[in-house]
Short mmCIF file of C-alpha atoms and ligand atoms in Angstrom, two decimals:
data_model
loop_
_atom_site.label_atom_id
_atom_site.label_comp_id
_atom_site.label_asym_id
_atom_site.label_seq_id
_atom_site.Cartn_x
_atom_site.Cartn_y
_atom_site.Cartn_z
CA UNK A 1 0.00 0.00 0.00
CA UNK A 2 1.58 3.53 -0.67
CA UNK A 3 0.47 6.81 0.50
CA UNK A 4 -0.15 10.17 -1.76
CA UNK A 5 -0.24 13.08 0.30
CA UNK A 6 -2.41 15.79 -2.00
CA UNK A 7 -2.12 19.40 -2.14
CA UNK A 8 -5.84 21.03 -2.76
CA UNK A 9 -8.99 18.87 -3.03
CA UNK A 10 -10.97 20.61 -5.31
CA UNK A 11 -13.55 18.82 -7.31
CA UNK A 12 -10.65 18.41 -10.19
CA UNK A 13 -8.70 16.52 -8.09
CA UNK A 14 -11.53 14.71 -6.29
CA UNK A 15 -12.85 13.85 -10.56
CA UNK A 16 -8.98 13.01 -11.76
CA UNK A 17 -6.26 11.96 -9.64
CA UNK A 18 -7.86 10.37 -6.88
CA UNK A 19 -10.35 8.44 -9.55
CA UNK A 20 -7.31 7.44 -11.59
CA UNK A 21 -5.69 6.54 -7.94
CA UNK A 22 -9.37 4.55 -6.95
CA UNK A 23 -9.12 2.81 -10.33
CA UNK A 24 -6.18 1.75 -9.53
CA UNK A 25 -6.16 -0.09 -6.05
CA UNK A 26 -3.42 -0.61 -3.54
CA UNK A 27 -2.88 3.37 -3.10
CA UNK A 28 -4.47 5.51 -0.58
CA UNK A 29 -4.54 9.32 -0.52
CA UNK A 30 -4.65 12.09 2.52
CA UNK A 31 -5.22 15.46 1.40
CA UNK A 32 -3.74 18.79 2.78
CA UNK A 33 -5.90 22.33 2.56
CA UNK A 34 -4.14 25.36 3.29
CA UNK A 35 -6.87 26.90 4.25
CA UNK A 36 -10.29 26.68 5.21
CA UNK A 37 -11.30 23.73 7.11
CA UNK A 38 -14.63 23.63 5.26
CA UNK A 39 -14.63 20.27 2.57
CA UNK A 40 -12.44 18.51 5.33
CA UNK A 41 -15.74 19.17 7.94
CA UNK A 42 -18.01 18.11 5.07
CA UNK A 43 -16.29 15.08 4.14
CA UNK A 44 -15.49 13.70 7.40
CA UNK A 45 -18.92 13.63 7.93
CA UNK A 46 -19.32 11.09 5.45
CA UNK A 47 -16.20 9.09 6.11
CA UNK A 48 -13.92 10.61 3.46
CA UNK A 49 -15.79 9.03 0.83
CA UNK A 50 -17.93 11.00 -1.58
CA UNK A 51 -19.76 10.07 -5.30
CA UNK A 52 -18.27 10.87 -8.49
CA UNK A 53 -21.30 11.59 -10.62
CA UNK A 54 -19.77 10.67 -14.43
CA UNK A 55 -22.23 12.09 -16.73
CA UNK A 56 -23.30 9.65 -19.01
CA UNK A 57 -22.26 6.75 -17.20
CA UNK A 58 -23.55 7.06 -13.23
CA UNK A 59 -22.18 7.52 -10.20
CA UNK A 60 -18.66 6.11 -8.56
CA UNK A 61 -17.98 5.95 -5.35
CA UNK A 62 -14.90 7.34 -4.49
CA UNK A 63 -13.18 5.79 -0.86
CA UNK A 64 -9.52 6.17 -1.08
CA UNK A 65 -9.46 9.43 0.67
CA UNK A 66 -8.51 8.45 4.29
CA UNK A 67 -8.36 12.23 6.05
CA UNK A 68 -7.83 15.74 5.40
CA UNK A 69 -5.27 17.84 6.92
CA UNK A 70 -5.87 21.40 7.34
CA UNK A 71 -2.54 22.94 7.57
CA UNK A 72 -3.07 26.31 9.34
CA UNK A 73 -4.75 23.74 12.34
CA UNK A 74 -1.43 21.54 12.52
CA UNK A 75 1.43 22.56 10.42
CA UNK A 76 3.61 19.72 11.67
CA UNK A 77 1.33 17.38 10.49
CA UNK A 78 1.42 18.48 7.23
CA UNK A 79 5.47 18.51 7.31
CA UNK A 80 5.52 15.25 8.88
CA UNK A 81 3.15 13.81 5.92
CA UNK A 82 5.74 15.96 3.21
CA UNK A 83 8.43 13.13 5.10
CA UNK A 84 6.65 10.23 4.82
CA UNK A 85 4.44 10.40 2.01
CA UNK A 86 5.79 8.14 -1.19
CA UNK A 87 4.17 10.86 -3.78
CA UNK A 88 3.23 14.46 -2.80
CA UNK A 89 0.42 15.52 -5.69
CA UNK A 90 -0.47 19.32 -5.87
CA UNK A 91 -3.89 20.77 -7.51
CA UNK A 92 -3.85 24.17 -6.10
CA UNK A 93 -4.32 25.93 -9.41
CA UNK A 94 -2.28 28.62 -10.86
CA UNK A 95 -2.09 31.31 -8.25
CA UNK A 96 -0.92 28.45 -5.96
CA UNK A 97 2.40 28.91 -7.42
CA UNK A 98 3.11 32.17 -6.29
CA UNK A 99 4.99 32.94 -9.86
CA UNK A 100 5.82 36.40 -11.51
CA UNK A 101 4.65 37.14 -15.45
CA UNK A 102 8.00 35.77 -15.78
CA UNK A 103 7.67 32.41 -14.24
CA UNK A 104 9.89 33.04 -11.43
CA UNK A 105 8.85 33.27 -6.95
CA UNK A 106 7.29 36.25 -6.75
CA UNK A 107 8.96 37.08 -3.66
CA UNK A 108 7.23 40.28 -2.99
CA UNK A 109 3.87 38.27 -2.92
CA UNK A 110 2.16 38.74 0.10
CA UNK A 111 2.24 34.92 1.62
CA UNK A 112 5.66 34.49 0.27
CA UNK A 113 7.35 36.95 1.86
CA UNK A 114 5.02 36.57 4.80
CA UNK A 115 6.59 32.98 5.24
CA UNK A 116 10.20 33.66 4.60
CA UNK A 117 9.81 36.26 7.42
CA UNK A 118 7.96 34.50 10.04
CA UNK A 119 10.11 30.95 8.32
CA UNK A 120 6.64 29.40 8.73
CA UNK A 121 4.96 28.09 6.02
CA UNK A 122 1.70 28.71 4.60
CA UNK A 123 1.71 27.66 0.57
CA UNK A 124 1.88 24.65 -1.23
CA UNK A 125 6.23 26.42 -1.98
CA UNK A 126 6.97 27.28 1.17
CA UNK A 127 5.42 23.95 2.75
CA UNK A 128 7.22 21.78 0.51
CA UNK A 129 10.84 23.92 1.23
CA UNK A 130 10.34 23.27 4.60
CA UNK A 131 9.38 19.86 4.26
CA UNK A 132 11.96 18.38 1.67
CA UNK A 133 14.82 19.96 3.91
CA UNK A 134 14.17 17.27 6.74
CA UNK A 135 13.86 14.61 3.66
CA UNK A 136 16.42 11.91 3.68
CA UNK A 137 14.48 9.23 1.80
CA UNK A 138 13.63 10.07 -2.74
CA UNK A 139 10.06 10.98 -3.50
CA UNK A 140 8.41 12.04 -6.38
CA UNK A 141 6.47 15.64 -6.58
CA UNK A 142 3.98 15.62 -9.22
CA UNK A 143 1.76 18.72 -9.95
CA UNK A 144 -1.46 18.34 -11.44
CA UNK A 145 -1.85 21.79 -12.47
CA UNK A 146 -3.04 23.71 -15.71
CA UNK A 147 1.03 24.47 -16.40
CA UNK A 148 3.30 24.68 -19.04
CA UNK A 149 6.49 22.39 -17.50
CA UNK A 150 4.39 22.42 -14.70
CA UNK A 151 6.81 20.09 -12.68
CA UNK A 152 9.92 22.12 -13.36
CA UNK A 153 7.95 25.30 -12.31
CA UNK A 154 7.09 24.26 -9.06
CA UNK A 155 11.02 22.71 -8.89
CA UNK A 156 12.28 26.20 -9.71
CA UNK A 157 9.32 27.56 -7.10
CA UNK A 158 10.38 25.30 -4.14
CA UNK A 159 14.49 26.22 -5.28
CA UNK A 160 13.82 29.68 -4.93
CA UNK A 161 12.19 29.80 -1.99
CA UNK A 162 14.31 27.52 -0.11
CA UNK A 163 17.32 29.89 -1.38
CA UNK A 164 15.51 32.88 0.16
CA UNK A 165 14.59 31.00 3.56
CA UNK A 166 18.38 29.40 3.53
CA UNK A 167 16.87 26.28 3.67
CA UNK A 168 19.21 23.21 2.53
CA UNK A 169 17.49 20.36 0.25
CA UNK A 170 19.46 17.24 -1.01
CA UNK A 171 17.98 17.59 -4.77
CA UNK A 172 19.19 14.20 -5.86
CA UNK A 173 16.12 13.25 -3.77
CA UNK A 174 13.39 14.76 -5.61
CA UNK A 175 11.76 14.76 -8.76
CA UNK A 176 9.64 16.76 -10.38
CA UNK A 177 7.85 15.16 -13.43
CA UNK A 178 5.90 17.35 -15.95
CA UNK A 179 1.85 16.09 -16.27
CA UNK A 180 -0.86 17.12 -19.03
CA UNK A 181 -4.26 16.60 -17.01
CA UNK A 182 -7.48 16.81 -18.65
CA UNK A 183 -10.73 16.10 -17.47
CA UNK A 184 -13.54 19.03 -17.40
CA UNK A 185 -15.02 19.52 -13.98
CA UNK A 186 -17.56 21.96 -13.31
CA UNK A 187 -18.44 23.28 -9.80
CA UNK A 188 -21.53 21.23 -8.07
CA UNK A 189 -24.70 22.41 -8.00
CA UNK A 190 -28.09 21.32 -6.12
CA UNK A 191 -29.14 18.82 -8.54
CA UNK A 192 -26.37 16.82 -8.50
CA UNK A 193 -26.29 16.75 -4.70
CA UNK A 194 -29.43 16.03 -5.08
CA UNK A 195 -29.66 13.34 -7.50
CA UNK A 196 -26.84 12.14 -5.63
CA UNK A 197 -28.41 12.07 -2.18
CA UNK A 198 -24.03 13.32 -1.56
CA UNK A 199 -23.91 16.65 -0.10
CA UNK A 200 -19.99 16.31 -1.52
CA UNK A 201 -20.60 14.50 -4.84
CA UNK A 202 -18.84 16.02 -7.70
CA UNK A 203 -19.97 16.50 -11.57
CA UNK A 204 -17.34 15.33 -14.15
CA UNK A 205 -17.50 14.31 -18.01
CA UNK A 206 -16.61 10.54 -18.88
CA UNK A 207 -13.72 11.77 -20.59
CA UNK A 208 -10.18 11.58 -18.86
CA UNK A 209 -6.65 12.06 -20.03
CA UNK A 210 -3.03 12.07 -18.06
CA UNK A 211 0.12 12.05 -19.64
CA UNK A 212 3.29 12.24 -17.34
CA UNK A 213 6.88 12.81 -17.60
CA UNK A 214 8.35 9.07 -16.66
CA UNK A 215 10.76 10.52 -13.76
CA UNK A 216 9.69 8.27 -10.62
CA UNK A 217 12.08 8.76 -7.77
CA UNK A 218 10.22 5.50 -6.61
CA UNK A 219 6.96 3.70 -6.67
CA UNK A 220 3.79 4.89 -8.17
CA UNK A 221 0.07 3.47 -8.48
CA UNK A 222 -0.96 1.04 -11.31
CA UNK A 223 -2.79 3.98 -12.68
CA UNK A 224 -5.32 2.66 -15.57
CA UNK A 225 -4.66 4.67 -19.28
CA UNK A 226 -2.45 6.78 -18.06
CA UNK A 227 1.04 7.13 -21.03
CA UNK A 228 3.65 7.86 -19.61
CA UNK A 229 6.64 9.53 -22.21
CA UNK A 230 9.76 10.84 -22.28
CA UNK A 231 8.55 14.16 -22.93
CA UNK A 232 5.50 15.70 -22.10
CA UNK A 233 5.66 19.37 -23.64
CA UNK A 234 3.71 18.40 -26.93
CA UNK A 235 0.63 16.83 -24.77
CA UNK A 236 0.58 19.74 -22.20
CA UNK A 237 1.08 22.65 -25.25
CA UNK A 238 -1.73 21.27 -27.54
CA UNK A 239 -4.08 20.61 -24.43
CA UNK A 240 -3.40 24.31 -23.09
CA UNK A 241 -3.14 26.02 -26.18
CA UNK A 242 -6.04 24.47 -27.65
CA UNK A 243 -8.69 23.16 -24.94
CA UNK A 244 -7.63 25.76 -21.95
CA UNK A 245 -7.31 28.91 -24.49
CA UNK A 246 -10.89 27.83 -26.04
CA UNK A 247 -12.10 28.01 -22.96
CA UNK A 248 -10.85 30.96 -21.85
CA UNK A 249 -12.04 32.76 -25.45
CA UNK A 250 -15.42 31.10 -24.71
CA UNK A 251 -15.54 32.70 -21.33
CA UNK A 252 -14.43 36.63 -21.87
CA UNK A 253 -16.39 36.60 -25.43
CA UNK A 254 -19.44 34.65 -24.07
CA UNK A 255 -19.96 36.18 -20.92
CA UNK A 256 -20.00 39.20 -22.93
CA UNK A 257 -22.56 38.39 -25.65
CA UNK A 258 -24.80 37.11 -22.29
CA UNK A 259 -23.74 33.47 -22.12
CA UNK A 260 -23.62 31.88 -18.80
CA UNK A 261 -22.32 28.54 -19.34
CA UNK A 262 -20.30 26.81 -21.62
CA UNK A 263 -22.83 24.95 -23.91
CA UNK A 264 -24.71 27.71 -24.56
CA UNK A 265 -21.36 30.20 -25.59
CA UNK A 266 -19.72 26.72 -28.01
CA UNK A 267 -23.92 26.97 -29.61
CA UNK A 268 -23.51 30.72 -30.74
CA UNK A 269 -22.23 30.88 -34.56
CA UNK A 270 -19.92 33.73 -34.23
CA UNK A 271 -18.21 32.18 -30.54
CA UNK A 272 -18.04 28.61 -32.72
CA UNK A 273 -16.21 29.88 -35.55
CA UNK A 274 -14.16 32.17 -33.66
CA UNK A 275 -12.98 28.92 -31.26
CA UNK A 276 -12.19 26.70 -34.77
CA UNK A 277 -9.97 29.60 -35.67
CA UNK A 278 -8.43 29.85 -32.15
CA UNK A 279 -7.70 25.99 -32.18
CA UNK A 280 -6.61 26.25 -35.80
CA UNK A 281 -4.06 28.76 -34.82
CA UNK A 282 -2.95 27.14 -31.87
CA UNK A 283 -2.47 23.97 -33.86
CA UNK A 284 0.54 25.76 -36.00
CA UNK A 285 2.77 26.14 -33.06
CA UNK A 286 2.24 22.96 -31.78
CA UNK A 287 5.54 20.63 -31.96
CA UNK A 288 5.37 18.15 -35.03
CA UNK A 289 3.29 14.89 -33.97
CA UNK A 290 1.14 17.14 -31.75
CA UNK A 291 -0.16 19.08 -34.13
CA UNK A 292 -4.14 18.69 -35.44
CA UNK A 293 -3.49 18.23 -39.35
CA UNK A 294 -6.90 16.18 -39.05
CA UNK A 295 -8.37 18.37 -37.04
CA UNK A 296 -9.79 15.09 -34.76
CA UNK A 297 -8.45 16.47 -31.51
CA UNK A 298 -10.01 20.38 -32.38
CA UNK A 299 -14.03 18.26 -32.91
CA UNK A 300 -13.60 15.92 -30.40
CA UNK A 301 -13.02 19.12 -28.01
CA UNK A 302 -16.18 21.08 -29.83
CA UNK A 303 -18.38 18.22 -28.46
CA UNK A 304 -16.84 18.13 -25.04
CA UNK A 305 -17.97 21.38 -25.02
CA UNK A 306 -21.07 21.43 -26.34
CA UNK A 307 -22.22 18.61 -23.77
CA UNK A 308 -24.97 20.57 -22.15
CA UNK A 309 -25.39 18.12 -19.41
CA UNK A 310 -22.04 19.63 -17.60
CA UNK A 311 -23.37 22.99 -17.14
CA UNK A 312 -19.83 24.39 -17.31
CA UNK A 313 -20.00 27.92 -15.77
CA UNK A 314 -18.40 30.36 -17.61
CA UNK A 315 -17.31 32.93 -14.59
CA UNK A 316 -16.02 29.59 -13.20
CA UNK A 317 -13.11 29.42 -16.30
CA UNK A 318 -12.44 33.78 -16.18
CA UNK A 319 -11.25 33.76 -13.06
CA UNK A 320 -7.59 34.43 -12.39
CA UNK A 321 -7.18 35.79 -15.81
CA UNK A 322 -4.12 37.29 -14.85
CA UNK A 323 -2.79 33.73 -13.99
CA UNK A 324 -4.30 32.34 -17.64
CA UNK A 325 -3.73 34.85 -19.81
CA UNK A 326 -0.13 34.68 -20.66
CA UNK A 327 -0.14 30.66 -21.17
CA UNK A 328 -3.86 30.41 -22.34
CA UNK A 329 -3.23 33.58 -25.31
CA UNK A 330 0.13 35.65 -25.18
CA UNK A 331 2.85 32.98 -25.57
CA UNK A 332 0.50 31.30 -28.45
CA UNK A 333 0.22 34.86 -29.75
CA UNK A 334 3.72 35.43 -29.67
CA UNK A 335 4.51 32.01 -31.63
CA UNK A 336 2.24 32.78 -34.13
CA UNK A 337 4.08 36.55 -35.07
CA UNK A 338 6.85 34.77 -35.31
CA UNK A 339 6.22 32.49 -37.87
CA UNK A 340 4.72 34.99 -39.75
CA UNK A 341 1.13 33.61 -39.08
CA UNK A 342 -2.50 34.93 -38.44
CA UNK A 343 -3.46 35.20 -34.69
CA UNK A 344 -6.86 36.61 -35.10
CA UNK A 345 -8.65 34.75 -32.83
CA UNK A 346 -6.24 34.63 -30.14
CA UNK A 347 -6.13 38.17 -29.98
CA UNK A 348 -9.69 38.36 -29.53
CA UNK A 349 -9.43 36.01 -26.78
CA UNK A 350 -6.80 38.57 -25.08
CA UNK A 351 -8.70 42.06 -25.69
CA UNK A 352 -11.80 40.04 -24.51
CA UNK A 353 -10.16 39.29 -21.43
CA UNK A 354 -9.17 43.12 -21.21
CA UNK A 355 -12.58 44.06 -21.70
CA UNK A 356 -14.07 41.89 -19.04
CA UNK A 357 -11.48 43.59 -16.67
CA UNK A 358 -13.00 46.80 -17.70
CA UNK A 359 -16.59 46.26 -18.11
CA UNK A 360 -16.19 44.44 -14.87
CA UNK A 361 -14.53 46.98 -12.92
CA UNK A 362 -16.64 49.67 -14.00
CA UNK A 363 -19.77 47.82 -13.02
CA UNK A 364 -18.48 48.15 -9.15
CA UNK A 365 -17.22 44.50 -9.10
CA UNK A 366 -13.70 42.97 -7.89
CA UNK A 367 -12.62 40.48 -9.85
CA UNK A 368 -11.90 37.43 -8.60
CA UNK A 369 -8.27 37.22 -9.26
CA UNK A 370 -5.02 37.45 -7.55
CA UNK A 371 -4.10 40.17 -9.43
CA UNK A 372 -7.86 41.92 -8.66
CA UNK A 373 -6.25 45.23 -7.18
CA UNK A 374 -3.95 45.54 -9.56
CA UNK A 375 -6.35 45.00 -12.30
CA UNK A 376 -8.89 47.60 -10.52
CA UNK A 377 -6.06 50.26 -10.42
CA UNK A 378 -5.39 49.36 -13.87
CA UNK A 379 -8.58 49.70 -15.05
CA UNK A 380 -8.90 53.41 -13.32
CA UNK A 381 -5.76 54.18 -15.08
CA UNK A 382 -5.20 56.76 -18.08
CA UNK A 383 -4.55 53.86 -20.61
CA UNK A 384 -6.20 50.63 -19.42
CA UNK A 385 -4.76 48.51 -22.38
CA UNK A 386 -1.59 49.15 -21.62
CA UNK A 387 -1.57 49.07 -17.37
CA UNK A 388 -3.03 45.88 -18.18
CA UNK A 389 -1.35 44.27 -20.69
CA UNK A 390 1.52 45.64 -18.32
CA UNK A 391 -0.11 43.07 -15.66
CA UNK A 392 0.92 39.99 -17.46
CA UNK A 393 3.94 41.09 -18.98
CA UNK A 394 2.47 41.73 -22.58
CA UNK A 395 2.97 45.24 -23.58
CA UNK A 396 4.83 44.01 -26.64
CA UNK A 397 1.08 42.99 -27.77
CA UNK A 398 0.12 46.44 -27.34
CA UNK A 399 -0.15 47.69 -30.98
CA UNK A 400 -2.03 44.54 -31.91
CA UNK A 401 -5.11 45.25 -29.20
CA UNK A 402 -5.49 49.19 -31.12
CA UNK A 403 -6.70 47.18 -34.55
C1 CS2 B 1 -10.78 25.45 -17.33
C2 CS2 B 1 -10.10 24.17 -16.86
O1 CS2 B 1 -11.46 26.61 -15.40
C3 CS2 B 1 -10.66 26.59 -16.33
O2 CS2 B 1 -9.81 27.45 -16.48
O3 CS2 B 1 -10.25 25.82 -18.56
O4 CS2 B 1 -10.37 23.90 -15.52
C4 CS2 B 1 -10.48 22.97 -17.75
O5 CS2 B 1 -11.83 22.62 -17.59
C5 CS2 B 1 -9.60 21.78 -17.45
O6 CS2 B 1 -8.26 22.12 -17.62
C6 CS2 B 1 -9.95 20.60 -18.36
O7 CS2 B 1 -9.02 19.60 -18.23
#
């Protein structure tokens, strides 16, 4: 039997990892929140286990989760799993990572720097700096985050953090592999609960897909379907760039033209050409072998999303823009005017997302973002565009928003 200790447990990790990890038998998981104590109160109340609720197929019971440890109630425990555990998993989305537009520790974030000067942790970095120092035994540190190289980023995260805390980690130890994880996973409403008679169930589709970087420092589960390669990069760029920057066109443009969920925004002609454009763009920078000649992987996306069973919210996808943006739109962008090529459609997708900051903003709302203050003041400034585009490190794209 080994042990996963998992950062976050969101209903994407409840509908992907710890289904794969169920599937596979012999594994068992404890999960870590950072903060609130809320879904670990909910689901002890049910034993750990909740439903799965595939649409299409019916529900799973899911009973691998053994506890949940809420680290702000008992921060040793939390170290002490980071020093036993034989994988540490992470789902703690984007803004988990504490990064800068550039991809490196923000160290003048607020919890960072909170943590190196109290040299307490508090974040899924700092927690796993502290944690690895005491490590004398190899384990394996896979993120299951919407990344590019999201592996090394959290390596270079952790690195930098423990160089700013003076914290000492034997690296050999540790690795770090890159993941592409796909499965969409909407927030859970009544119904389902519901339906479910689960207060905790969660909705998913039947589709699943995890490709990860073969670099085990030791033992993993028998995990059902899942390839592991040599190199991930062309699975995680053509599932961002395509699925992940569809959705975040779909989001900006739809909410926009007075779409609330996904279905509805894929159903709208001028949203479902715009999105065939956006993947047919994204498909030219794609690495040879994962690119869409056939254009299979571009309609078998258009009916994930046109599944109007999920009820995908699109507010749920625009959040964190700031944190999206520049892997979702800007790097693809910045490809594309490199070779030369078209990138209408991706530069809709970025002055959408501009626009929502605006429209939003001026309607008296705070976005829900890391970035939300910044975007406010941005939004208040003399040249919005810009202060915003300045945000996520893309004033380069600035002529191409004034067309
Ligand atoms: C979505 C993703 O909320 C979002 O930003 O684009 O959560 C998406 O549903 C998953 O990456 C699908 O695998």
């Amino acid at each position: 039997m080994g042990r996963i200790l998992h950062f976050g447990l969101g209903n994407f990790a409840r509908a992907h990892l710890l289904d794969y990890t169920a599937d596979a038998g012999q594994w068992d998981v404890v999960g870590v929140s950072l903060r609130s104590a809320e879904t670990r109160n909910r689901l002890a109340k049910q034993g750990f286990g909740y439903t799965l609720g595939v649409q299409g197929i019916g529900p799973k019971k899911i009973t691998i989760l053994r506890n949940i440890l809420v680290a702000p109630e008992d921060p040793h425990a939390v170290l002490d799993g980071i020093n036993s555990a034989d994988i540490i998993s992470a789902t703690v989305t984007e803004k988990g990572y504490h990064l800068d537009a550039n991809g490196q520790l923000d160290l003048s974030d607020s919890a960072i720097a909170q943590d190196l000067k109290t040299q307490a942790p508090s974040t899924l970095i700092s927690y796993l700096a502290f944690g690895l120092s005491t490590r004398t035994t190899p384990v394996t540190i896979l993120s299951c985050d919407n990344r590019i190289a999201n592996g090394q980023a959290l390596k270079r995260a952790v690195k930098q953090f423990a160089k700013a805390a003076h914290l000492t980690l034997d690296w050999s130890l540790f690795t770090f592999p890159n993941a592409m994880v796909d499965r969409i996973t909407p927030a859970t409403t009544d119904a389902l609960r519901n339906a479910l008679n689960d207060p905790m169930a969660v909705p998913t589709e039947p589709f699943r897909e995890w490709v990860i970087e073969d670099d085990f420092a030791g033992q993993r589960p028998d995990w059902p379907d899942v390839q592991f390669v040599r190199d991930v990069a062309p699975h995680e760029l053509r599932k961002i760039r395509m699925l992940n920057g569809a959705h975040s066109l779909l989001a900006y443009s739809g909410i926009a033209r007075g779409h609330e969920f996904v279905h509805q925004a894929i159903a709208d002609p001028v949203l479902h050409d715009r999105v065939l454009t956006l993947m047919n763009e994204a498909t030219k920078t794609l690495p040879i072998g994962a690119n869409d000649p056939s254009g299979a992987y571009a309609s078998a996306l258009v009916k994930r999303f046109e599944n109007p069973e999920l009820r995908h919210a699109l507010r749920q996808i625009a959040m964190d823009g700031s944190q999206k943006t520049p892997y979702r739109f800007i790097e693809t962008i910045r490809d594309l005017l490199e070779m030369g090529e078209p990138a209408d459609a991706l530069v809709h997708g970025l002055k959408s997302w501009i626009n929502f900051c605006i429209e939003e903003t001026r309607e008296g709302l705070i976005l829900d973002d890391p970035k939300a203050h910044q975007i406010a003041h941005a939004v208040q400034s003399n040249d919005p565009v810009f202060e915003l585009l300045k945000l996520v490190n893309a004033v380069d794209l600035h002529p191409l928003m004034q067309e």
